[in-house]
XYZ file of C-alpha atoms in Angstrom:
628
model
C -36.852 -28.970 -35.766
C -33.149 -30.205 -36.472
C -30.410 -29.038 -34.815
C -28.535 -25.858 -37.371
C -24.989 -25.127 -37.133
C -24.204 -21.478 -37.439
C -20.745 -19.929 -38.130
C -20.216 -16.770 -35.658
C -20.732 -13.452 -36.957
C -16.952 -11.983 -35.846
C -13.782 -13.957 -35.446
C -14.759 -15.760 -32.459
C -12.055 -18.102 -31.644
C -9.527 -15.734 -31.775
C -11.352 -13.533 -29.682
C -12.616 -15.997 -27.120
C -9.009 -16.518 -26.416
C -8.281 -13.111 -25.824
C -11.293 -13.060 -23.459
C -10.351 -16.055 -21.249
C -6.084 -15.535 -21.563
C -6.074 -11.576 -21.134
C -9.083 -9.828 -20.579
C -10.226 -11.157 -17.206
C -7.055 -11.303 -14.355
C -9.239 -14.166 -12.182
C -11.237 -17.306 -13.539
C -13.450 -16.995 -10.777
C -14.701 -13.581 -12.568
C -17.387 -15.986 -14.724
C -19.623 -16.161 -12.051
C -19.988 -12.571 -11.208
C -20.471 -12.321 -14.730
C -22.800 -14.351 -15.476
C -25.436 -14.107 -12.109
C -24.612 -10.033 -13.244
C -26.400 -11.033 -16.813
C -28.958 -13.133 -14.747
C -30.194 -10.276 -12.447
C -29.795 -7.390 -15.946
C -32.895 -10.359 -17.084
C -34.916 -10.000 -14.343
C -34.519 -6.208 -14.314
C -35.536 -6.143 -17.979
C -38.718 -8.355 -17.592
C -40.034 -6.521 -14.678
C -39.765 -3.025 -16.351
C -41.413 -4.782 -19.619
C -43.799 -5.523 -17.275
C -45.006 -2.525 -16.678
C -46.182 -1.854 -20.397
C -46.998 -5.783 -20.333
C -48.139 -7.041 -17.435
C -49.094 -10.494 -19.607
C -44.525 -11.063 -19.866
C -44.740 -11.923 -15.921
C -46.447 -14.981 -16.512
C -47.733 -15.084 -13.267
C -44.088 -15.854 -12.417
C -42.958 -13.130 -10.001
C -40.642 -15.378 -7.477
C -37.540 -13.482 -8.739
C -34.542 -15.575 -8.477
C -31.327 -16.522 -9.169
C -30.447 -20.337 -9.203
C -27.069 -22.279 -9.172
C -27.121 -25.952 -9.618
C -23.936 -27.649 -9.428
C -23.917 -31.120 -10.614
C -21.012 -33.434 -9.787
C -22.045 -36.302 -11.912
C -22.120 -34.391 -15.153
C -19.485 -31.795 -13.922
C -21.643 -29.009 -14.848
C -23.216 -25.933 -13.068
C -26.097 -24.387 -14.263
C -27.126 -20.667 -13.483
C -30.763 -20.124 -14.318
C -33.180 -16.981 -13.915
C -36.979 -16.260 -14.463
C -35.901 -12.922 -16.369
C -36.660 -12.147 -19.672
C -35.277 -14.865 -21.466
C -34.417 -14.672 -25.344
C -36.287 -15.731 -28.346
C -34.367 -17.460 -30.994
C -33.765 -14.246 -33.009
C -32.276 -12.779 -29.960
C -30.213 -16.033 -29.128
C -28.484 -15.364 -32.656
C -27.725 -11.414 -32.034
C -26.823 -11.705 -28.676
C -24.761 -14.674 -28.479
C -23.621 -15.487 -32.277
C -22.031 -11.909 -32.367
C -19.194 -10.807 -29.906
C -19.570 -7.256 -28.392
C -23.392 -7.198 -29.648
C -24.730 -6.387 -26.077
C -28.714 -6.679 -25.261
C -28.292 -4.918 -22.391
C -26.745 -1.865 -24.459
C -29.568 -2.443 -27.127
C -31.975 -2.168 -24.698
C -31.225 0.692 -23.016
C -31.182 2.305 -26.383
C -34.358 1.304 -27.107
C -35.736 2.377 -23.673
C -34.624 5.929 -24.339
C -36.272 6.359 -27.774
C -39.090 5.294 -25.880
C -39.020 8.215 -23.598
C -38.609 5.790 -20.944
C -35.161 6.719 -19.225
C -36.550 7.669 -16.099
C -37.974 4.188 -15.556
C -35.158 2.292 -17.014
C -33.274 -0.499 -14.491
C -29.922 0.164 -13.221
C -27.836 -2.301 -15.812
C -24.302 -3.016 -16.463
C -23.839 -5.393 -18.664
C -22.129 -2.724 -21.210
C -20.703 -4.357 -23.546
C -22.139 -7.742 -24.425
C -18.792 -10.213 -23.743
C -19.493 -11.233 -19.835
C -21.308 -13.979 -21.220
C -18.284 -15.534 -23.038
C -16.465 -15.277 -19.854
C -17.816 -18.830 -18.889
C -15.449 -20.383 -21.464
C -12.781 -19.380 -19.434
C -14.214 -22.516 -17.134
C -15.768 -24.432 -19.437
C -14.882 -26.193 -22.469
C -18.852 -26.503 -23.923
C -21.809 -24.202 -23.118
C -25.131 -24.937 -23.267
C -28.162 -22.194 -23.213
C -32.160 -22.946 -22.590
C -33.997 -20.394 -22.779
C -37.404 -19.132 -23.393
C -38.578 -15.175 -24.122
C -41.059 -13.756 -22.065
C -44.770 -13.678 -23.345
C -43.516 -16.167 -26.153
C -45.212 -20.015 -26.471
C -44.268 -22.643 -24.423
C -41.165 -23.661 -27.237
C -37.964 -22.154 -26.375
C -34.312 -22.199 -28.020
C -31.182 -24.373 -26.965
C -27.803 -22.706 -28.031
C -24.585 -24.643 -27.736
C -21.130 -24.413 -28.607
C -17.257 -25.182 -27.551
C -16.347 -21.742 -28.989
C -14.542 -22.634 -31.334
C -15.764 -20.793 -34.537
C -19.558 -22.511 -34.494
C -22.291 -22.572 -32.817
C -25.337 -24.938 -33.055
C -29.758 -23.985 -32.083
C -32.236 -26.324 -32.087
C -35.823 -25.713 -30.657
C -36.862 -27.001 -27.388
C -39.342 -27.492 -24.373
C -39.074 -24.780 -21.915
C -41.670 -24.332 -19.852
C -40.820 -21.129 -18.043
C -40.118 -17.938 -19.101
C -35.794 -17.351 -18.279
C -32.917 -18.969 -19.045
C -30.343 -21.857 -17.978
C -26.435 -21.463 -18.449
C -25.126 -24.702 -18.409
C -21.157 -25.027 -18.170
C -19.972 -28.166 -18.828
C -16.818 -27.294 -16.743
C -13.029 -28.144 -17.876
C -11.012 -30.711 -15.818
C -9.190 -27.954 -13.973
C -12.086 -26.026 -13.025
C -13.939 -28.830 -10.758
C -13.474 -26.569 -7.924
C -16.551 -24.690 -9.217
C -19.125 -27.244 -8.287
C -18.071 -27.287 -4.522
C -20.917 -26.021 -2.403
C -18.866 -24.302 -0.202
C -16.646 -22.263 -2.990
C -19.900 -21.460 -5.103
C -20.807 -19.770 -1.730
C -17.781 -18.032 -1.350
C -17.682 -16.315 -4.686
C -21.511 -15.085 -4.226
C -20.950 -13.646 -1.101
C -17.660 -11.894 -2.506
C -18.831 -10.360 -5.799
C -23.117 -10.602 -5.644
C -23.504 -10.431 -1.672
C -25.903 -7.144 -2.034
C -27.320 -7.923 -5.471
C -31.273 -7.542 -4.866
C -32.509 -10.559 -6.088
C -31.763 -13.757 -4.203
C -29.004 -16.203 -5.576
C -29.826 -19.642 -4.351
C -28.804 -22.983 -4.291
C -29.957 -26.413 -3.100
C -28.666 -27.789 -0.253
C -28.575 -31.194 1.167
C -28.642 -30.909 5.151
C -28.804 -33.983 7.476
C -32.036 -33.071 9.712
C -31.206 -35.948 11.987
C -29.198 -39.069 11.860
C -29.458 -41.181 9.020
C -31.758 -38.696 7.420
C -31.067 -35.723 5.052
C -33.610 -33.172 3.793
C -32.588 -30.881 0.526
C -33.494 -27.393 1.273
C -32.671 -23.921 -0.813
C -30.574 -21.936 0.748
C -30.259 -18.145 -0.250
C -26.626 -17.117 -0.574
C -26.539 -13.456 -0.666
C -27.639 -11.497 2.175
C -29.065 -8.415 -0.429
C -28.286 -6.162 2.548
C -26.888 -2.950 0.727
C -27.472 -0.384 3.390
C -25.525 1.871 1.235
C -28.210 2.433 -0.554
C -30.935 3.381 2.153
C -31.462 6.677 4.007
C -29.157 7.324 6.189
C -31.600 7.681 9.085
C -33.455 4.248 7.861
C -29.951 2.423 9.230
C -29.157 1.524 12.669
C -26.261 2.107 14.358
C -25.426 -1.623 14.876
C -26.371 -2.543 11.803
C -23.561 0.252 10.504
C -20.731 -1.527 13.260
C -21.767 -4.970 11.527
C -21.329 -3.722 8.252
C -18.149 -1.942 9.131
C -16.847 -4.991 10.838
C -17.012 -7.746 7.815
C -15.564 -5.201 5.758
C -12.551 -4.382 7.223
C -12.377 -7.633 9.150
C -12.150 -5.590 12.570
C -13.492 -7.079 16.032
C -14.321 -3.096 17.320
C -16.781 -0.263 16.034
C -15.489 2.113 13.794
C -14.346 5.414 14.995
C -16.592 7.292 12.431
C -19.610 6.846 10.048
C -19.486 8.196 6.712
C -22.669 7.623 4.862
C -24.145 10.273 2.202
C -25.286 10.115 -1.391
C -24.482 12.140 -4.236
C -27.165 13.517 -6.504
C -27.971 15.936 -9.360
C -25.873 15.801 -12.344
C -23.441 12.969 -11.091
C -24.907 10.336 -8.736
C -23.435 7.828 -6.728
C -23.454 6.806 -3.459
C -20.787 6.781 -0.586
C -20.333 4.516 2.735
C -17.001 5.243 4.533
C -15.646 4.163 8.122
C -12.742 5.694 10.179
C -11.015 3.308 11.894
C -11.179 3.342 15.814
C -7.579 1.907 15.910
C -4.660 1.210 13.566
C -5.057 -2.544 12.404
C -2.442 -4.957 13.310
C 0.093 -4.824 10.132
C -0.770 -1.717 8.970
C 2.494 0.152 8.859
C 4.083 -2.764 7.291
C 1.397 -3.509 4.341
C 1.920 -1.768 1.217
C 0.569 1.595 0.909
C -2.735 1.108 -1.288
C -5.315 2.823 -0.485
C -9.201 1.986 -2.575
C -12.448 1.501 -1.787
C -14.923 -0.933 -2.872
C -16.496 -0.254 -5.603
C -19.597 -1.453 -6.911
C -22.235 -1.201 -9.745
C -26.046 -1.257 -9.298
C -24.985 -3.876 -6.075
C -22.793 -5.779 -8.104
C -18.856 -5.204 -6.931
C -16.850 -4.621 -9.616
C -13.191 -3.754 -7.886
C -12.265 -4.922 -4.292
C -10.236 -1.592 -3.709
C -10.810 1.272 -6.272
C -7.721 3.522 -5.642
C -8.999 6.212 -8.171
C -11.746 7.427 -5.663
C -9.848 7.435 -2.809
C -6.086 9.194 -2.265
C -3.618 7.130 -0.790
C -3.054 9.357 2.531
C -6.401 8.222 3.573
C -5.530 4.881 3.030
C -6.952 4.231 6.608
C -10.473 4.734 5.435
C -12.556 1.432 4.495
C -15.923 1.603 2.675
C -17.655 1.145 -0.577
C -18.712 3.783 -3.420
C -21.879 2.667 -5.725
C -22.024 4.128 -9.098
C -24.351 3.546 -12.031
C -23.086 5.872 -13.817
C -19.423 4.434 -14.451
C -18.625 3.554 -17.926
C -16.165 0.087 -17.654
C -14.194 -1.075 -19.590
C -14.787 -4.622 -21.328
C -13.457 -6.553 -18.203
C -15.302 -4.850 -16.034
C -12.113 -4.755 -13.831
C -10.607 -1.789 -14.713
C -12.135 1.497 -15.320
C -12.046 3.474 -18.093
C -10.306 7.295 -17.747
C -13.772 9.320 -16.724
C -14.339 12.619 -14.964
C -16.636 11.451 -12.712
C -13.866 9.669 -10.638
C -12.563 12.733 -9.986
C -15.846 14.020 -9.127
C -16.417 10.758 -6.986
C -12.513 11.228 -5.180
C -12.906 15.173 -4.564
C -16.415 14.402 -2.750
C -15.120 11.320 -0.879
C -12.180 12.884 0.057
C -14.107 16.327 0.678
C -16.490 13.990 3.252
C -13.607 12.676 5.085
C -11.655 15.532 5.784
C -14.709 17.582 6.821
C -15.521 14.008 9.164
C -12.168 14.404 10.728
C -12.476 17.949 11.336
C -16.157 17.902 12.826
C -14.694 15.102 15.470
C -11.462 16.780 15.928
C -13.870 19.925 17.559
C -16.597 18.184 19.302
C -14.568 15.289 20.483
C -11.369 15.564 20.383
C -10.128 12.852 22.611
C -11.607 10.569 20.504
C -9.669 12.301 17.397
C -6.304 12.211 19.495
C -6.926 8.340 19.712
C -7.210 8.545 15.853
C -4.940 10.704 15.451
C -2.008 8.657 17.460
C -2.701 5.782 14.621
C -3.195 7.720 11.703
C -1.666 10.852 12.099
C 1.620 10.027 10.357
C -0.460 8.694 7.205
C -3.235 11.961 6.991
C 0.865 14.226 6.548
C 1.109 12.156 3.571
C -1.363 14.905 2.143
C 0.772 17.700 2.485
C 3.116 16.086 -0.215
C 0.431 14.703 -2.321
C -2.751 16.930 -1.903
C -2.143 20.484 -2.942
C -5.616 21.441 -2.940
C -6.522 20.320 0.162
C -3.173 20.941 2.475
C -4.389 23.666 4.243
C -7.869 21.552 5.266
C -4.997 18.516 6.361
C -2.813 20.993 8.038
C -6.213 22.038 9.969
C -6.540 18.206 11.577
C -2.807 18.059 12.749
C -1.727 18.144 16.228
C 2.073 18.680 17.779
C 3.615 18.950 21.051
C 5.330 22.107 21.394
C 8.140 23.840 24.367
C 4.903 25.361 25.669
C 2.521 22.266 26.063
C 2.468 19.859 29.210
C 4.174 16.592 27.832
C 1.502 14.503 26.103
C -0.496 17.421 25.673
C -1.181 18.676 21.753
C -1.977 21.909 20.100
C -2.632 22.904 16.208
C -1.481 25.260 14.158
C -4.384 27.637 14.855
C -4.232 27.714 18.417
C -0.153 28.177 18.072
C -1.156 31.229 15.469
C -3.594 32.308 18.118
C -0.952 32.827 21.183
C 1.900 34.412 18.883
C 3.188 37.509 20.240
C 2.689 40.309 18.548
C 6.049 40.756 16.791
C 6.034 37.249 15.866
C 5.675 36.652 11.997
C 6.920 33.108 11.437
C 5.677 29.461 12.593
C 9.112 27.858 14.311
C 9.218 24.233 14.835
C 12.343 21.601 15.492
C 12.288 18.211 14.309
C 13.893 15.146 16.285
C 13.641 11.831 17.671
C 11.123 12.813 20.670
C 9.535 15.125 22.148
C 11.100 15.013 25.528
C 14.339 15.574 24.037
C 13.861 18.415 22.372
C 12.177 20.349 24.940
C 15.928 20.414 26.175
C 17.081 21.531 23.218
C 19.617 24.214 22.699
C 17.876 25.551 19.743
C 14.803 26.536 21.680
C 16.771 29.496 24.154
C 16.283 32.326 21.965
C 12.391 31.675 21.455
C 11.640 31.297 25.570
C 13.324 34.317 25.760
C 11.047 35.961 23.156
C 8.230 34.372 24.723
C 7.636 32.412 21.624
C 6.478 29.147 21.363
C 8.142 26.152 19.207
C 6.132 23.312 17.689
C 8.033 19.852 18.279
C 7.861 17.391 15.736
C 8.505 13.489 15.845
C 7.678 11.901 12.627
C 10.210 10.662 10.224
C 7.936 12.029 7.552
C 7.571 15.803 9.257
C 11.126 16.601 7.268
C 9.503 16.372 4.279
C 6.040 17.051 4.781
C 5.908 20.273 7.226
C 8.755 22.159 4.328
C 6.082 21.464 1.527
C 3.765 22.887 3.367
C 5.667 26.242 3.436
C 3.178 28.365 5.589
C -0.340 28.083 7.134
C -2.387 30.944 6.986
C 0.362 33.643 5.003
C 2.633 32.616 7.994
C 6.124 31.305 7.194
C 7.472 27.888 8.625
C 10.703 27.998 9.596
C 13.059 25.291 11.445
C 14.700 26.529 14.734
C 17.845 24.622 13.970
C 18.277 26.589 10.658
C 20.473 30.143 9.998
C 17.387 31.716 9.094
C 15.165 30.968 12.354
C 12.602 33.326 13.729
C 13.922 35.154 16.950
C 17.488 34.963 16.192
C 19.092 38.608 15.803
C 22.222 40.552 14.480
C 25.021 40.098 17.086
C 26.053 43.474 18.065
C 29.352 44.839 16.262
C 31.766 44.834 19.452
C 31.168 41.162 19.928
C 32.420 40.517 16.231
C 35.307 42.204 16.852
C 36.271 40.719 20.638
C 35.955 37.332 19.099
C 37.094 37.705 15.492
C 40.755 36.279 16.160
C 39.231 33.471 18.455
C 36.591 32.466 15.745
C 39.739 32.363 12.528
C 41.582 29.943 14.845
C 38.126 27.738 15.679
C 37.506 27.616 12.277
C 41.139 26.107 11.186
C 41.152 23.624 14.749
C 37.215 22.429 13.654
C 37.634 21.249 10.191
C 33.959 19.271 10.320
C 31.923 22.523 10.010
C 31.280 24.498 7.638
C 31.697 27.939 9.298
C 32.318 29.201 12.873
C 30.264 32.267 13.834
C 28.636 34.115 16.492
C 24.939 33.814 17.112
C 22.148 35.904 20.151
C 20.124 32.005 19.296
C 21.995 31.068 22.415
C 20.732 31.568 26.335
C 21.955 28.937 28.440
C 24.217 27.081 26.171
C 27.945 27.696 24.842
C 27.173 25.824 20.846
C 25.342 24.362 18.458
C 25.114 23.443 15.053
C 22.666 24.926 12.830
C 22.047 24.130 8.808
C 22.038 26.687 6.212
C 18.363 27.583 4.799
C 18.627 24.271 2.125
C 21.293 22.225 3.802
C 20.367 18.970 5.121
C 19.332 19.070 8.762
C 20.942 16.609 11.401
C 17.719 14.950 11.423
C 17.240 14.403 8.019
C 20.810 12.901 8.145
C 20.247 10.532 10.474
C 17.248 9.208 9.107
C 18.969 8.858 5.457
C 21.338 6.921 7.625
C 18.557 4.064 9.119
C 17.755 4.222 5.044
C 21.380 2.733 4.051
C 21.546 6.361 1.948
C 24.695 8.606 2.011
C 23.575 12.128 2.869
C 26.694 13.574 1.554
C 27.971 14.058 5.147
C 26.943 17.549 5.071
C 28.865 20.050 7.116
C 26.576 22.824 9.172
C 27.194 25.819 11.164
C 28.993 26.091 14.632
C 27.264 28.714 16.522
C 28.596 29.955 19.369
C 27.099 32.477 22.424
C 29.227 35.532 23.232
C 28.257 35.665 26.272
C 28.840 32.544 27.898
C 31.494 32.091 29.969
C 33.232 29.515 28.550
C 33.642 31.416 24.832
C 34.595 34.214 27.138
C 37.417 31.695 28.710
C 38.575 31.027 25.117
C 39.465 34.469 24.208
C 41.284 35.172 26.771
C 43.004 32.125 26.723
C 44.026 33.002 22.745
C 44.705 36.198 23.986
C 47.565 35.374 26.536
C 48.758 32.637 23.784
C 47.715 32.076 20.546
C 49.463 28.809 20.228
C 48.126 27.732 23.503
C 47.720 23.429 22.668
C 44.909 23.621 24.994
C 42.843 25.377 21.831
C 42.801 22.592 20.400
C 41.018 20.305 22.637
C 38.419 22.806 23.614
C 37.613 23.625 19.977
C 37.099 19.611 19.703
C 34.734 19.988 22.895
C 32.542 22.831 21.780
C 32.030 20.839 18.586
C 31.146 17.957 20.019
C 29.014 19.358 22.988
C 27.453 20.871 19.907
C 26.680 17.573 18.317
C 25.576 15.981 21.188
C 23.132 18.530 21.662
C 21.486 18.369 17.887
C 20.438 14.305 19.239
C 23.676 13.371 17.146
C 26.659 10.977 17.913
C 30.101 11.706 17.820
C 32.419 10.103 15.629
C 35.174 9.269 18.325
C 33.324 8.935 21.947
C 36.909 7.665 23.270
C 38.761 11.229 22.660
C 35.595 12.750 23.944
C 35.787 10.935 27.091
C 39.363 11.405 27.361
C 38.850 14.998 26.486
C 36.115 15.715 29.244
C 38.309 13.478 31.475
C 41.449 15.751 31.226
C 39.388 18.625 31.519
C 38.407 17.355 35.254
C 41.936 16.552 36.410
C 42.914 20.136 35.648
C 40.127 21.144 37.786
C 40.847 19.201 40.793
C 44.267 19.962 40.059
C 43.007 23.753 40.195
C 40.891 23.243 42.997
C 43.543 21.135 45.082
C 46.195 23.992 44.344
């Protein structure tokens, strides 16, 4: 029989350009594609097979083949599946979007056969066209299973027309031969062919193969077929069917890491939803990580086959540390097979993954928790990012944090439960103070009045604890509340008769101290003479400074000069207004308990000269003194 020239059923050529300019970001997407349509084949003919036993032909080698061919320039993909007859050659490739794979699994469930049907995901019938994204002519042999020994060549350039002719074909299956475009030679080298496989089909479960030539000894070569995938999904086994080593190699070419993983994450979903989860906690941060952008994602894959490198819809971006893979059948893609389509089950897939994780964290935080203060000294910074983002689980995040606080040994940690658990009695609020370490603000000013209560103070480091610990708000119906703020736990009313020795002495502070914002009288103070507090939503000197490393203007907020009654120096100062009021002296003390003040929030001054002139002055009077 002649050759026939048929016209395509839709507006091909219009569409084929849509599929290879904008529906597919990579090139390199063809072959996924079509070894993806290759192994849907196989799938098909074996479950045919089970009605029909006669459709295997004897033929049960399942495999998929590449054969590159640099003489012609083509590459040929070829699989013992099912194959097509010519009817089927005319619906399924003459028609754009007419998918056999969709057809079929239609057809499967008016058979009552669902519950046998083969995991397939070619959806929507337009990977195949992908290869003229490659190529500029197509060629198809194939032969339908259980049909005689003629089968059906289908050829075109895509361009509107296609041409079938009858031909010998042996086997049962079907060849894909690209004749491949001048800029697409790449895709016959042996090495790149292997590449790609092992990128998007590594775990697919038949074998993808490809001839070899290897020299055996000198002089002499020996062709061999080599299998390219290694098919090893361990995903998909039991749990207690995988070794532990096999788990660390696994974890290892996945997140490129030379060390174990921290923690093992391996569970599948079932019921209404299924899909199935492997996840690994890093054992240390990776080299780059805090400079990379923040993406989190896992891989995500379909019936073996990966579809997305990093999915960031199953996975929040606060776990971003967390490397693994998430198997779905269930997914419904889109036509590129790149992007998902909006679907409630990836919110169903996230809130289990990240449900999983957190409960991970938490079961290693109790039984081991040196090894979770290893993690937690990479990644501890990143899992606060939840607070912000996370609303639903904040309280489960808050669980896995750990602080220093004024009542720990240095480089020891507690959490907010245990800090809950040793409150006082007539404590109600959480207080914590945020600054540049830990070691300098256990000799902070701010943390007097709470030693003196007996109450602890949690000490935060992290440039992101000024925003994360406030939207947290409380833990457990307790209030969080900065130490450095007006409103602080364990500061109370200064008695009346103070207010009134020191009420001329704090109007002239107030006038000689422009910077702040008010002068007043505070029990916050112990040991100290100042400090500077912020009110309740004024920006903290913290916050400032770190708006500051940003290149943003803060404002240049003013906050609150606080000053102890009963110190000796305040005490000095009133008397000293008391004897004379325009006493020039005022003015350089007022300056010093400012700036004492500032010093003492981890803050510079803005003129260390008249400081040190200031202090300076200050001990020539005493010597004088002291001489006299």
């Amino acid at each position: 029989m002649s050759a026939e020239t048929l016209e395509f059923k839709a507006e091909l050529k219009q569409l084929l350009h849509l599929i290879t300019h904008s529906l597919y970001s990579d090139r390199e997407i063809f072959l996924r594609e079509l070894i993806s349509n290759a192994s849907d084949a196989i799938n098909k003919v074996r479950f045919d097979a089970l009605a029909n036993a006669d459709k295997l032909e004897g033929n049960t080698d399942w495999k998929i083949k590449l054969t590159p061919d640099a003489t012609a320039k083509t590459l040929t993909i070829s699989d013992n599946g099912i194959g097509m007859s010519r009817q089927d050659v005319i619906d399924n490739l003459g028609t754009v979007a007419q998918s056999g794979t969709k057809a079929f699994l239609e057809a499967a469930k008016r058979a009552g056969k669902t519950g046998e049907t083969p995991g397939l995901i070619g959806q929507f019938g337009v990977g195949f066209y992908s290869a003229f994204m490659v190529a500029d002519k197509v060629t198809v042999v194939t032969r339908a299973a259980g049909s005689p020994a003629d089968g059906t060549r289908w050829e075109s350039d895509g361009q509107g027309s296609y041409t079938l002719e009858a031909c010998e074909k042996p086997t049962r299956g079907t060849d894909v031969v690209l004749h491949l475009k001048d800029d697409t030679k790449d895709f016959l080298d042996t090495w790149r062919l292997r590449q790609l496989v092992r990128k998007f089909s590594d775990f697919l479960e038949h074998p993808v193969v490809m001839d070899v030539e290897k020299e055996v000894e000198e002089g002499k070569k020996e062709t061999t077929e080599e299998t390219l995938n290694s098919r090893k999904a361990i995903w998909l086994r039991s749990k207690s069917e995988v070794k532990p080593e096999e788990y660390e190699e696994f974890y290892k070419s996945l997140a490129h890491d030379t060390d174990a993983p921290a923690d093992v994450i391996h569970y599948a979903a079932e019921g209404k939803t299924e899909f199935k989860v492997l996840c690994f906690v890093p054992g240390h941060k990776p080299f780059g990580f805090d400079y990379e952008e923040p993406v989190a994602g896992l891989r995500l894959y379909v019936q073996r086959v990966l579809i997305m490198d990093r999915c960031e819809q199953v996975l929040p971006v606060y776990l971003r540390f967390v490397k693994g893979v998430v198997d779905s059948a269930d997914l419904p893609l889109n036509v590129s097979r790149e992007l998902l389509q909006q679907n409630p089950l990836l919110d169903v897939i996230q809130k289990s993954v990240v449900k999983n994780v957190l409960e991970s964290l938490a079961g290693t935080k109790n039984v081991e928790p040196d090894k979770y203060l290893t993690f937690y000294k990479s990644f501890g910074t990143v899992l606060k990012e939840g607070l912000t983002r996370d609303w639903s689980n904040r309280e489960k995040i808050a669980d896995l944090l750990l602080f220093e606080s004024a009542n720990t040994e240095a480089g020891k940690f507690t959490t907010f439960a245990e800090y809950v658990e040793k409150m006082p009695t007539d404590q109600t609020e959480i207080a914590y103070l945020i600054g540049e370490s830990a070691e300098q603000l256990r000799h902070s000013p701010y943390l007097e009045a709470f030693r003196a209560k007996g109450q602890d103070v949690l000490l935060l480091t992290d440039p992101i604890d000024e925003f994360a610990i406030p939207q947290l708000g409380e833990y457990k119906g307790k209030k969080l509340v900065a130490a450095d703020r007006g409103e602080a736990t364990g500061v109370g009313e200064v008695p009346a008769g103070d207010k009134e020795r020191f009420a001329a002495l704090l109007t002239v502070l107030k006038e000689k101290v422009p910077d702040v914002a008010d002068v007043r009288l505070t029990n916050r103070l112990t040991e100290s003479a100042a400090c500077l507090v912020a009110e309740a939503h004024g920006v903290s000197a913290h916050m400032e400074r770190l708006m500051e490393r940003m290149g943003r203007d803060s404002g240049t907020p003013k906050r609150v000069l606080e000053l102890n009654p009963k110190h000796p120096t305040l005490e000095a100062l009133r008397v000293l207004h008391e004897k004379n009021a325009a006493d020039p002296r005022l003015d350089g003390y007022a300056r010093l308990l400012y700036e004492q003040a500032v010093i003492a929030e981890g803050s510079k001054v803005t003129d260390p000269v008249a400081f040190a002139k200031r202090v300076n002055d200050l001990i020539v009077r005493d010597a004088q003194v002291s001489g006299a």
